[in-house]
PDB file of C-alpha atoms in Angstrom:
ATOM      1  CA  UNK A  20    -116.047 310.528-178.940  1.00 83.00           C
ATOM      2  CA  UNK A  21    -118.379 311.634-182.132  1.00 91.00           C
ATOM      3  CA  UNK A  22    -121.135 310.865-181.120  1.00 92.00           C
ATOM      4  CA  UNK A  23    -123.821 311.446-183.730  1.00 95.00           C
ATOM      5  CA  UNK A  24    -120.542 310.108-185.707  1.00 95.00           C
ATOM      6  CA  UNK A  25    -121.509 306.805-182.884  1.00 96.00           C
ATOM      7  CA  UNK A  26    -125.511 306.830-183.384  1.00 97.00           C
ATOM      8  CA  UNK A  27    -125.115 306.542-186.823  1.00 97.00           C
ATOM      9  CA  UNK A  28    -123.007 303.762-187.281  1.00 98.00           C
ATOM     10  CA  UNK A  29    -125.247 301.829-184.476  1.00 98.00           C
ATOM     11  CA  UNK A  30    -128.458 302.837-186.345  1.00 98.00           C
ATOM     12  CA  UNK A  31    -127.532 302.128-190.233  1.00 98.00           C
ATOM     13  CA  UNK A  32    -125.605 298.613-189.477  1.00 98.00           C
ATOM     14  CA  UNK A  33    -128.338 297.254-187.847  1.00 98.00           C
ATOM     15  CA  UNK A  34    -131.060 298.672-190.165  1.00 98.00           C
ATOM     16  CA  UNK A  35    -129.279 296.940-193.035  1.00 98.00           C
ATOM     17  CA  UNK A  36    -128.822 294.001-191.117  1.00 98.00           C
ATOM     18  CA  UNK A  37    -132.467 293.965-189.956  1.00 98.00           C
ATOM     19  CA  UNK A  38    -133.813 294.694-194.283  1.00 98.00           C
ATOM     20  CA  UNK A  39    -130.848 291.489-195.317  1.00 98.00           C
ATOM     21  CA  UNK A  40    -132.850 289.608-192.640  1.00 98.00           C
ATOM     22  CA  UNK A  41    -136.659 290.346-193.401  1.00 97.00           C
ATOM     23  CA  UNK A  42    -135.461 290.191-197.322  1.00 97.00           C
ATOM     24  CA  UNK A  43    -133.290 286.405-197.031  1.00 97.00           C
ATOM     25  CA  UNK A  44    -136.535 285.958-194.485  1.00 97.00           C
ATOM     26  CA  UNK A  45    -138.770 286.999-197.297  1.00 96.00           C
ATOM     27  CA  UNK A  46    -137.660 283.695-199.033  1.00 96.00           C
ATOM     28  CA  UNK A  47    -137.088 280.577-196.499  1.00 97.00           C
ATOM     29  CA  UNK A  48    -139.448 281.401-193.706  1.00 96.00           C
ATOM     30  CA  UNK A  49    -142.114 282.324-195.623  1.00 95.00           C
ATOM     31  CA  UNK A  50    -142.853 279.472-197.455  1.00 95.00           C
ATOM     32  CA  UNK A  51    -143.156 277.587-193.624  1.00 96.00           C
ATOM     33  CA  UNK A  52    -145.538 280.906-192.646  1.00 95.00           C
ATOM     34  CA  UNK A  53    -148.041 280.563-195.590  1.00 94.00           C
ATOM     35  CA  UNK A  54    -148.254 277.199-194.338  1.00 95.00           C
ATOM     36  CA  UNK A  55    -149.155 277.499-190.589  1.00 94.00           C
ATOM     37  CA  UNK A  56    -151.787 280.167-191.825  1.00 93.00           C
ATOM     38  CA  UNK A  57    -153.393 277.904-193.676  1.00 92.00           C
ATOM     39  CA  UNK A  58    -153.794 275.322-190.843  1.00 92.00           C
ATOM     40  CA  UNK A  59    -155.068 278.154-189.025  1.00 88.00           C
ATOM     41  CA  UNK A  60    -157.837 279.234-191.312  1.00 90.00           C
ATOM     42  CA  UNK A  61    -158.541 274.835-191.945  1.00 90.00           C
ATOM     43  CA  UNK A  62    -158.892 274.856-187.800  1.00 87.00           C
ATOM     44  CA  UNK A  63    -161.303 277.780-187.875  1.00 86.00           C
ATOM     45  CA  UNK A  64    -163.207 276.880-190.391  1.00 89.00           C
ATOM     46  CA  UNK A  65    -163.818 273.499-188.374  1.00 88.00           C
ATOM     47  CA  UNK A  66    -164.930 274.547-185.447  1.00 85.00           C
ATOM     48  CA  UNK A  67    -167.378 276.741-187.242  1.00 86.00           C
ATOM     49  CA  UNK A  68    -165.949 280.348-187.810  1.00 84.00           C
ATOM     50  CA  UNK A  69    -166.202 281.999-190.974  1.00 83.00           C
ATOM     51  CA  UNK A  70    -163.202 283.349-192.645  1.00 83.00           C
ATOM     52  CA  UNK A  71    -163.571 286.352-194.564  1.00 85.00           C
ATOM     53  CA  UNK A  72    -160.687 285.265-197.628  1.00 86.00           C
ATOM     54  CA  UNK A  73    -160.600 288.790-198.766  1.00 85.00           C
ATOM     55  CA  UNK A  74    -159.902 290.250-195.208  1.00 83.00           C
ATOM     56  CA  UNK A  75    -157.199 287.292-195.079  1.00 84.00           C
ATOM     57  CA  UNK A  76    -155.629 288.060-198.320  1.00 86.00           C
ATOM     58  CA  UNK A  77    -155.338 291.939-197.221  1.00 83.00           C
ATOM     59  CA  UNK A  78    -153.811 290.839-193.980  1.00 83.00           C
ATOM     60  CA  UNK A  79    -151.048 288.535-195.334  1.00 88.00           C
ATOM     61  CA  UNK A  80    -150.118 291.547-198.288  1.00 88.00           C
ATOM     62  CA  UNK A  81    -149.869 293.805-195.198  1.00 85.00           C
ATOM     63  CA  UNK A  82    -147.614 291.617-193.128  1.00 88.00           C
ATOM     64  CA  UNK A  83    -145.294 290.097-195.769  1.00 89.00           C
ATOM     65  CA  UNK A  84    -144.700 294.033-197.161  1.00 87.00           C
ATOM     66  CA  UNK A  85    -144.390 295.038-193.323  1.00 90.00           C
ATOM     67  CA  UNK A  86    -141.759 292.516-192.331  1.00 93.00           C
ATOM     68  CA  UNK A  87    -139.041 294.744-194.210  1.00 95.00           C
ATOM     69  CA  UNK A  88    -139.968 297.713-192.260  1.00 95.00           C
ATOM     70  CA  UNK A  89    -140.010 295.024-189.040  1.00 96.00           C
ATOM     71  CA  UNK A  90    -136.770 294.340-189.779  1.00 97.00           C
ATOM     72  CA  UNK A  91    -135.688 297.702-189.863  1.00 97.00           C
ATOM     73  CA  UNK A  92    -136.711 298.277-186.848  1.00 97.00           C
ATOM     74  CA  UNK A  93    -135.556 294.856-185.236  1.00 97.00           C
ATOM     75  CA  UNK A  94    -132.053 296.000-186.711  1.00 98.00           C
ATOM     76  CA  UNK A  95    -132.675 299.543-184.773  1.00 98.00           C
ATOM     77  CA  UNK A  96    -132.643 297.647-181.312  1.00 97.00           C
ATOM     78  CA  UNK A  97    -130.332 295.437-181.787  1.00 98.00           C
ATOM     79  CA  UNK A  98    -128.126 298.051-183.726  1.00 98.00           C
ATOM     80  CA  UNK A  99    -128.498 300.433-180.367  1.00 98.00           C
ATOM     81  CA  UNK A 100    -128.466 297.559-178.052  1.00 98.00           C
ATOM     82  CA  UNK A 101    -125.064 296.525-179.561  1.00 98.00           C
ATOM     83  CA  UNK A 102    -123.520 300.148-180.359  1.00 98.00           C
ATOM     84  CA  UNK A 103    -124.390 300.853-176.220  1.00 98.00           C
ATOM     85  CA  UNK A 104    -122.820 297.671-175.071  1.00 97.00           C
ATOM     86  CA  UNK A 105    -119.753 298.470-177.396  1.00 97.00           C
ATOM     87  CA  UNK A 106    -119.035 301.588-177.004  1.00 96.00           C
ATOM     88  CA  UNK A 107    -118.835 300.534-172.621  1.00 95.00           C
ATOM     89  CA  UNK A 108    -116.911 297.377-172.947  1.00 95.00           C
ATOM     90  CA  UNK A 109    -114.365 298.371-176.701  1.00 94.00           C
ATOM     91  CA  UNK A 110    -111.358 298.747-174.420  1.00 92.00           C
ATOM     92  CA  UNK A 111    -112.240 295.594-172.653  1.00 92.00           C
ATOM     93  CA  UNK A 112    -112.798 292.994-175.522  1.00 93.00           C
ATOM     94  CA  UNK A 113    -110.041 290.807-177.104  1.00 90.00           C
ATOM     95  CA  UNK A 114    -108.450 291.965-180.129  1.00 91.00           C
ATOM     96  CA  UNK A 115    -106.970 295.612-181.474  1.00 91.00           C
ATOM     97  CA  UNK A 116    -108.970 295.655-184.861  1.00 96.00           C
ATOM     98  CA  UNK A 117    -112.816 297.298-184.640  1.00 97.00           C
ATOM     99  CA  UNK A 118    -113.585 295.194-186.749  1.00 98.00           C
ATOM    100  CA  UNK A 119    -112.947 291.299-184.929  1.00 98.00           C
ATOM    101  CA  UNK A 120    -114.202 292.912-181.566  1.00 97.00           C
ATOM    102  CA  UNK A 121    -117.226 294.119-182.937  1.00 98.00           C
ATOM    103  CA  UNK A 122    -118.110 290.680-184.135  1.00 98.00           C
ATOM    104  CA  UNK A 123    -116.831 289.068-181.426  1.00 97.00           C
ATOM    105  CA  UNK A 124    -119.286 291.515-179.675  1.00 98.00           C
ATOM    106  CA  UNK A 125    -122.399 290.129-181.659  1.00 98.00           C
ATOM    107  CA  UNK A 126    -121.425 286.466-180.980  1.00 98.00           C
ATOM    108  CA  UNK A 127    -121.659 287.193-177.700  1.00 97.00           C
ATOM    109  CA  UNK A 128    -125.121 289.171-178.171  1.00 97.00           C
ATOM    110  CA  UNK A 129    -126.418 286.928-180.591  1.00 98.00           C
ATOM    111  CA  UNK A 130    -125.621 283.790-177.734  1.00 98.00           C
ATOM    112  CA  UNK A 131    -127.132 285.018-175.192  1.00 98.00           C
ATOM    113  CA  UNK A 132    -129.845 287.049-176.437  1.00 97.00           C
ATOM    114  CA  UNK A 133    -130.850 284.675-179.317  1.00 98.00           C
ATOM    115  CA  UNK A 134    -129.633 281.120-178.536  1.00 98.00           C
ATOM    116  CA  UNK A 135    -129.676 280.695-174.927  1.00 98.00           C
ATOM    117  CA  UNK A 136    -133.344 281.885-174.998  1.00 98.00           C
ATOM    118  CA  UNK A 137    -133.675 280.178-178.592  1.00 98.00           C
ATOM    119  CA  UNK A 138    -132.931 276.711-176.643  1.00 97.00           C
ATOM    120  CA  UNK A 139    -136.133 277.491-173.182  1.00 98.00           C
ATOM    121  CA  UNK A 140    -138.247 279.020-175.956  1.00 97.00           C
ATOM    122  CA  UNK A 141    -137.828 278.100-179.259  1.00 96.00           C
ATOM    123  CA  UNK A 142    -139.256 279.857-182.174  1.00 96.00           C
ATOM    124  CA  UNK A 143    -142.705 278.887-183.509  1.00 94.00           C
ATOM    125  CA  UNK A 144    -145.241 279.594-186.562  1.00 94.00           C
ATOM    126  CA  UNK A 145    -148.912 280.247-186.575  1.00 91.00           C
ATOM    127  CA  UNK A 146    -151.004 277.762-185.693  1.00 85.00           C
ATOM    128  CA  UNK A 147    -148.949 277.822-182.764  1.00 87.00           C
ATOM    129  CA  UNK A 148    -149.580 279.668-179.375  1.00 82.00           C
ATOM    130  CA  UNK A 149    -153.086 280.594-177.434  1.00 86.00           C
ATOM    131  CA  UNK A 150    -154.067 284.664-177.650  1.00 86.00           C
ATOM    132  CA  UNK A 151    -155.145 283.951-173.635  1.00 90.00           C
ATOM    133  CA  UNK A 152    -151.112 283.595-173.055  1.00 93.00           C
ATOM    134  CA  UNK A 153    -149.668 285.781-174.600  1.00 91.00           C
ATOM    135  CA  UNK A 154    -149.117 288.267-171.736  1.00 91.00           C
ATOM    136  CA  UNK A 155    -147.548 285.356-169.900  1.00 94.00           C
ATOM    137  CA  UNK A 156    -145.553 283.880-172.545  1.00 95.00           C
ATOM    138  CA  UNK A 157    -143.798 287.232-173.318  1.00 93.00           C
ATOM    139  CA  UNK A 158    -142.963 288.203-169.639  1.00 94.00           C
ATOM    140  CA  UNK A 159    -140.726 284.889-169.723  1.00 96.00           C
ATOM    141  CA  UNK A 160    -139.488 285.854-172.766  1.00 96.00           C
ATOM    142  CA  UNK A 161    -137.958 289.503-172.108  1.00 95.00           C
ATOM    143  CA  UNK A 162    -137.302 287.952-168.685  1.00 97.00           C
ATOM    144  CA  UNK A 163    -135.571 285.530-169.947  1.00 98.00           C
ATOM    145  CA  UNK A 164    -133.423 287.182-172.873  1.00 97.00           C
ATOM    146  CA  UNK A 165    -132.918 289.306-169.619  1.00 96.00           C
ATOM    147  CA  UNK A 166    -131.454 287.069-167.328  1.00 98.00           C
ATOM    148  CA  UNK A 167    -129.631 285.188-170.660  1.00 98.00           C
ATOM    149  CA  UNK A 168    -128.198 288.674-171.827  1.00 97.00           C
ATOM    150  CA  UNK A 169    -126.734 289.628-166.871  1.00 97.00           C
ATOM    151  CA  UNK A 170    -125.061 286.599-166.921  1.00 98.00           C
ATOM    152  CA  UNK A 171    -122.918 287.125-169.461  1.00 97.00           C
ATOM    153  CA  UNK A 172    -122.842 290.750-168.560  1.00 95.00           C
ATOM    154  CA  UNK A 173    -121.481 289.657-165.284  1.00 96.00           C
ATOM    155  CA  UNK A 174    -119.920 286.720-166.545  1.00 96.00           C
ATOM    156  CA  UNK A 175    -117.567 289.011-168.137  1.00 94.00           C
ATOM    157  CA  UNK A 176    -116.656 291.231-165.790  1.00 94.00           C
ATOM    158  CA  UNK A 177    -115.530 288.149-163.641  1.00 94.00           C
ATOM    159  CA  UNK A 178    -113.348 286.941-166.226  1.00 92.00           C
ATOM    160  CA  UNK A 179    -111.778 291.005-166.742  1.00 90.00           C
ATOM    161  CA  UNK A 180    -111.471 291.144-163.096  1.00 92.00           C
ATOM    162  CA  UNK A 181    -109.725 288.041-162.817  1.00 93.00           C
ATOM    163  CA  UNK A 182    -107.642 287.966-165.829  1.00 89.00           C
ATOM    164  CA  UNK A 183    -104.399 287.182-164.006  1.00 90.00           C
ATOM    165  CA  UNK A 184    -105.209 283.511-162.482  1.00 90.00           C
ATOM    166  CA  UNK A 185    -104.182 281.684-165.404  1.00 86.00           C
ATOM    167  CA  UNK A 186    -106.747 278.936-164.782  1.00 90.00           C
ATOM    168  CA  UNK A 187    -109.811 280.780-165.096  1.00 89.00           C
ATOM    169  CA  UNK A 188    -110.608 280.362-168.610  1.00 87.00           C
ATOM    170  CA  UNK A 189    -111.311 276.807-167.848  1.00 92.00           C
ATOM    171  CA  UNK A 190    -113.658 277.861-164.737  1.00 95.00           C
ATOM    172  CA  UNK A 191    -115.786 280.505-166.433  1.00 95.00           C
ATOM    173  CA  UNK A 192    -117.538 278.098-168.607  1.00 95.00           C
ATOM    174  CA  UNK A 193    -118.613 276.247-166.261  1.00 96.00           C
ATOM    175  CA  UNK A 194    -119.809 279.189-163.889  1.00 97.00           C
ATOM    176  CA  UNK A 195    -121.548 280.257-167.062  1.00 97.00           C
ATOM    177  CA  UNK A 196    -123.281 277.233-168.350  1.00 97.00           C
ATOM    178  CA  UNK A 197    -124.133 276.701-164.238  1.00 98.00           C
ATOM    179  CA  UNK A 198    -125.861 280.103-164.108  1.00 98.00           C
ATOM    180  CA  UNK A 199    -127.422 279.154-168.093  1.00 98.00           C
ATOM    181  CA  UNK A 200    -128.769 275.661-166.558  1.00 98.00           C
ATOM    182  CA  UNK A 201    -130.162 277.249-163.675  1.00 98.00           C
ATOM    183  CA  UNK A 202    -132.328 279.933-165.267  1.00 98.00           C
ATOM    184  CA  UNK A 203    -133.355 276.834-167.525  1.00 98.00           C
ATOM    185  CA  UNK A 204    -134.713 274.377-164.712  1.00 98.00           C
ATOM    186  CA  UNK A 205    -135.805 277.367-162.773  1.00 97.00           C
ATOM    187  CA  UNK A 206    -138.334 279.151-165.331  1.00 98.00           C
ATOM    188  CA  UNK A 207    -141.691 277.452-166.542  1.00 97.00           C
ATOM    189  CA  UNK A 208    -142.195 275.847-169.990  1.00 95.00           C
ATOM    190  CA  UNK A 209    -144.197 277.648-172.588  1.00 93.00           C
ATOM    191  CA  UNK A 210    -147.881 276.658-171.568  1.00 92.00           C
ATOM    192  CA  UNK A 211    -149.167 276.527-174.857  1.00 91.00           C
ATOM    193  CA  UNK A 212    -149.270 272.768-176.549  1.00 89.00           C
ATOM    194  CA  UNK A 213    -148.186 272.674-179.665  1.00 90.00           C
ATOM    195  CA  UNK A 214    -151.527 271.487-181.873  1.00 87.00           C
ATOM    196  CA  UNK A 215    -149.430 272.454-185.567  1.00 90.00           C
ATOM    197  CA  UNK A 216    -147.049 269.225-187.236  1.00 93.00           C
ATOM    198  CA  UNK A 217    -143.948 268.904-185.375  1.00 95.00           C
ATOM    199  CA  UNK A 218    -142.090 268.590-189.422  1.00 96.00           C
ATOM    200  CA  UNK A 219    -143.726 271.988-189.923  1.00 96.00           C
ATOM    201  CA  UNK A 220    -142.976 273.308-186.568  1.00 96.00           C
ATOM    202  CA  UNK A 221    -139.184 272.596-186.617  1.00 97.00           C
ATOM    203  CA  UNK A 222    -138.499 272.930-190.014  1.00 97.00           C
ATOM    204  CA  UNK A 223    -139.299 276.792-189.239  1.00 97.00           C
ATOM    205  CA  UNK A 224    -137.280 276.457-186.062  1.00 97.00           C
ATOM    206  CA  UNK A 225    -134.284 275.214-188.153  1.00 98.00           C
ATOM    207  CA  UNK A 226    -134.648 278.311-190.595  1.00 98.00           C
ATOM    208  CA  UNK A 227    -135.521 280.828-188.642  1.00 98.00           C
ATOM    209  CA  UNK A 228    -132.330 279.614-186.192  1.00 98.00           C
ATOM    210  CA  UNK A 229    -130.200 280.114-189.254  1.00 98.00           C
ATOM    211  CA  UNK A 230    -131.463 283.822-190.031  1.00 98.00           C
ATOM    212  CA  UNK A 231    -130.876 284.926-186.581  1.00 98.00           C
ATOM    213  CA  UNK A 232    -127.783 283.795-186.220  1.00 98.00           C
ATOM    214  CA  UNK A 233    -126.905 285.658-190.106  1.00 98.00           C
ATOM    215  CA  UNK A 234    -128.348 288.868-188.452  1.00 98.00           C
ATOM    216  CA  UNK A 235    -126.591 288.906-185.427  1.00 98.00           C
ATOM    217  CA  UNK A 236    -123.042 287.945-187.774  1.00 98.00           C
ATOM    218  CA  UNK A 237    -124.240 290.223-190.554  1.00 98.00           C
ATOM    219  CA  UNK A 238    -125.299 293.198-187.325  1.00 98.00           C
ATOM    220  CA  UNK A 239    -121.503 292.378-185.749  1.00 98.00           C
ATOM    221  CA  UNK A 240    -119.315 292.698-189.510  1.00 98.00           C
ATOM    222  CA  UNK A 241    -121.245 295.647-190.795  1.00 98.00           C
ATOM    223  CA  UNK A 242    -121.219 297.449-187.360  1.00 98.00           C
ATOM    224  CA  UNK A 243    -116.802 297.017-187.156  1.00 98.00           C
ATOM    225  CA  UNK A 244    -116.480 297.792-190.917  1.00 98.00           C
ATOM    226  CA  UNK A 245    -117.969 300.955-190.283  1.00 98.00           C
ATOM    227  CA  UNK A 246    -116.810 302.270-186.944  1.00 97.00           C
ATOM    228  CA  UNK A 247    -113.288 301.334-188.070  1.00 96.00           C
ATOM    229  CA  UNK A 248    -113.956 303.484-191.246  1.00 96.00           C
ATOM    230  CA  UNK A 249    -115.414 306.727-188.846  1.00 94.00           C
ATOM    231  CA  UNK A 250    -113.813 305.746-185.916  1.00 93.00           C
ATOM    232  CA  UNK A 251    -116.729 307.380-183.363  1.00 93.00           C
ATOM    233  CA  UNK A 252    -114.285 306.666-180.275  1.00 91.00           C
ATOM    234  CA  UNK A 253    -111.667 309.289-182.115  1.00 86.00           C
ATOM    235  CA  UNK A 254    -112.164 313.436-180.616  1.00 76.00           C
ATOM    236  CA  UNK A 255    -109.772 314.888-183.052  1.00 64.00           C
ATOM    237  CA  UNK A 256    -106.808 314.191-185.735  1.00 65.00           C
ATOM    238  CA  UNK A 257    -104.425 317.117-184.587  1.00 66.00           C
ATOM    239  CA  UNK A 258    -100.858 317.680-186.164  1.00 66.00           C
ATOM    240  CA  UNK A 259     -97.871 316.650-184.850  1.00 60.00           C
TER     241      UNK A 259
ATOM    242  CA  UNK B  22     -95.646 309.293-196.486  1.00 46.00           C
ATOM    243  CA  UNK B  23     -98.956 309.742-195.446  1.00 49.00           C
ATOM    244  CA  UNK B  24    -101.132 312.511-193.954  1.00 51.00           C
ATOM    245  CA  UNK B  25    -101.750 310.097-191.075  1.00 54.00           C
ATOM    246  CA  UNK B  26     -98.078 309.849-190.131  1.00 57.00           C
ATOM    247  CA  UNK B  27     -98.511 313.999-188.993  1.00 66.00           C
ATOM    248  CA  UNK B  28    -100.786 313.399-186.665  1.00 69.00           C
ATOM    249  CA  UNK B  29    -101.546 312.545-183.701  1.00 70.00           C
ATOM    250  CA  UNK B  30    -105.739 310.944-182.987  1.00 65.00           C
ATOM    251  CA  UNK B  31    -106.626 312.190-180.096  1.00 64.00           C
ATOM    252  CA  UNK B  32    -109.130 309.984-177.823  1.00 63.00           C
ATOM    253  CA  UNK B  33    -111.255 310.314-174.144  1.00 61.00           C
ATOM    254  CA  UNK B  34    -112.415 307.447-172.435  1.00 61.00           C
ATOM    255  CA  UNK B  35    -115.685 309.650-171.336  1.00 77.00           C
ATOM    256  CA  UNK B  36    -118.440 307.486-172.493  1.00 85.00           C
ATOM    257  CA  UNK B  37    -121.395 309.184-174.194  1.00 91.00           C
ATOM    258  CA  UNK B  38    -124.245 309.722-171.403  1.00 93.00           C
ATOM    259  CA  UNK B  39    -126.658 311.521-174.151  1.00 96.00           C
ATOM    260  CA  UNK B  40    -126.043 309.340-177.294  1.00 96.00           C
ATOM    261  CA  UNK B  41    -126.473 306.370-175.083  1.00 97.00           C
ATOM    262  CA  UNK B  42    -129.973 307.626-173.688  1.00 98.00           C
ATOM    263  CA  UNK B  43    -130.914 308.566-177.109  1.00 98.00           C
ATOM    264  CA  UNK B  44    -129.864 304.722-178.636  1.00 98.00           C
ATOM    265  CA  UNK B  45    -131.345 303.012-175.691  1.00 98.00           C
ATOM    266  CA  UNK B  46    -134.818 304.810-176.061  1.00 98.00           C
ATOM    267  CA  UNK B  47    -134.864 303.674-179.846  1.00 98.00           C
ATOM    268  CA  UNK B  48    -134.053 300.258-178.743  1.00 98.00           C
ATOM    269  CA  UNK B  49    -137.093 300.358-176.271  1.00 97.00           C
ATOM    270  CA  UNK B  50    -139.466 301.647-178.724  1.00 96.00           C
ATOM    271  CA  UNK B  51    -138.450 299.258-181.530  1.00 97.00           C
ATOM    272  CA  UNK B  52    -138.566 296.168-180.146  1.00 95.00           C
ATOM    273  CA  UNK B  53    -142.293 297.194-178.348  1.00 95.00           C
ATOM    274  CA  UNK B  54    -142.880 298.160-181.961  1.00 95.00           C
ATOM    275  CA  UNK B  55    -141.511 294.974-183.424  1.00 94.00           C
ATOM    276  CA  UNK B  56    -141.825 292.288-180.422  1.00 92.00           C
ATOM    277  CA  UNK B  57    -144.604 293.026-177.903  1.00 92.00           C
ATOM    278  CA  UNK B  58    -147.524 295.534-180.007  1.00 92.00           C
ATOM    279  CA  UNK B  59    -150.918 294.158-179.914  1.00 90.00           C
ATOM    280  CA  UNK B  60    -152.839 297.231-180.665  1.00 92.00           C
ATOM    281  CA  UNK B  61    -151.834 299.051-177.162  1.00 93.00           C
ATOM    282  CA  UNK B  62    -149.728 302.050-179.680  1.00 92.00           C
ATOM    283  CA  UNK B  63    -152.842 302.688-181.987  1.00 93.00           C
ATOM    284  CA  UNK B  64    -155.894 302.636-179.256  1.00 94.00           C
ATOM    285  CA  UNK B  65    -153.898 305.903-177.994  1.00 94.00           C
ATOM    286  CA  UNK B  66    -155.520 307.134-181.686  1.00 92.00           C
ATOM    287  CA  UNK B  67    -157.602 305.016-182.392  1.00 91.00           C
ATOM    288  CA  UNK B  68    -159.693 303.962-179.376  1.00 92.00           C
ATOM    289  CA  UNK B  69    -160.991 300.152-178.393  1.00 92.00           C
ATOM    290  CA  UNK B  70    -161.225 299.504-181.723  1.00 92.00           C
ATOM    291  CA  UNK B  71    -157.329 298.818-182.887  1.00 91.00           C
ATOM    292  CA  UNK B  72    -157.226 295.869-180.083  1.00 91.00           C
ATOM    293  CA  UNK B  73    -159.084 293.796-182.807  1.00 88.00           C
ATOM    294  CA  UNK B  74    -157.510 295.013-186.097  1.00 85.00           C
ATOM    295  CA  UNK B  75    -153.993 294.791-184.481  1.00 88.00           C
ATOM    296  CA  UNK B  76    -152.422 297.369-187.483  1.00 87.00           C
ATOM    297  CA  UNK B  77    -149.263 297.398-185.905  1.00 90.00           C
ATOM    298  CA  UNK B  78    -148.899 293.780-185.064  1.00 90.00           C
ATOM    299  CA  UNK B  79    -150.467 292.645-188.391  1.00 89.00           C
ATOM    300  CA  UNK B  80    -147.333 294.459-189.849  1.00 91.00           C
ATOM    301  CA  UNK B  81    -145.006 292.708-187.366  1.00 93.00           C
ATOM    302  CA  UNK B  82    -146.115 289.805-187.351  1.00 93.00           C
ATOM    303  CA  UNK B  83    -143.611 287.001-189.847  1.00 94.00           C
ATOM    304  CA  UNK B  84    -140.654 289.389-188.652  1.00 95.00           C
ATOM    305  CA  UNK B  85    -141.892 288.782-184.714  1.00 95.00           C
ATOM    306  CA  UNK B  86    -142.439 285.390-185.408  1.00 95.00           C
ATOM    307  CA  UNK B  87    -139.081 285.000-187.688  1.00 96.00           C
ATOM    308  CA  UNK B  88    -137.074 286.415-184.576  1.00 96.00           C
ATOM    309  CA  UNK B  89    -138.865 284.108-181.632  1.00 95.00           C
ATOM    310  CA  UNK B  90    -140.786 286.268-180.136  1.00 95.00           C
ATOM    311  CA  UNK B  91    -143.853 285.274-179.069  1.00 93.00           C
ATOM    312  CA  UNK B  92    -147.234 286.590-180.936  1.00 87.00           C
ATOM    313  CA  UNK B  93    -150.186 284.935-180.216  1.00 76.00           C
TER     314      UNK B  93
END
């Protein structure tokens, strides 16, 4: 195993996917964020707060420009996770092509770490969320992601161990759906009431869902291409 | 004939533990920055003022919302 190449492939694919995500969001998600912040400002004025528009403007510049660096950090996170899981599970993943293997794993990560948590705790734009409950909401979201990830991992291991049983491919999805439904029922709902217009909230959710799924697919594709090119799993090529 | 036909590829199944540890540390640190910081990191140098300015939080604000993390 070429360790540095392995780390390089994981992080670089993540950073590129994250910056692409930020670039796409800049055009498709930012208009909704601007709209939601406008509602926040209107609410603050209506409640008698003094709003410093110069400060607000400088914050928005900072937030919008920061989104590219933040996208890179997000990419580092999921690129690193993809790399760790890939290097452990590579020989168990279907297909002999690293590009397909990586895409399959990225799709599983997308399902378990993003789509399943999104169903319970969908993304919200600014103007939704009580600052007093942020600790609880962070804990719930993280625990849910962790639980969903562990379910996917456990079911994958079970499927591999029982692969010789012919009907297992029909049983596994039922077990998976049962476990996902269980955590959906057990975890408490988001404690915050949505006071922003639902049209805005739903549009924001639809757009960001699309860009996040795109992010995972781009990450898996880039990781697979780079792995296939640099082959970190090969220790050496020697003359036969 | 391609050079590769005269070569044998050597692979070892060992799990690269140090590399995994490095990636895990990077993943935890970067997810904390993107998804969770509410002024805590900058408070180490800026003091309690960091909880009001929340520069790091604001810097990651938009992607935090868009990636589905709770924000404020």
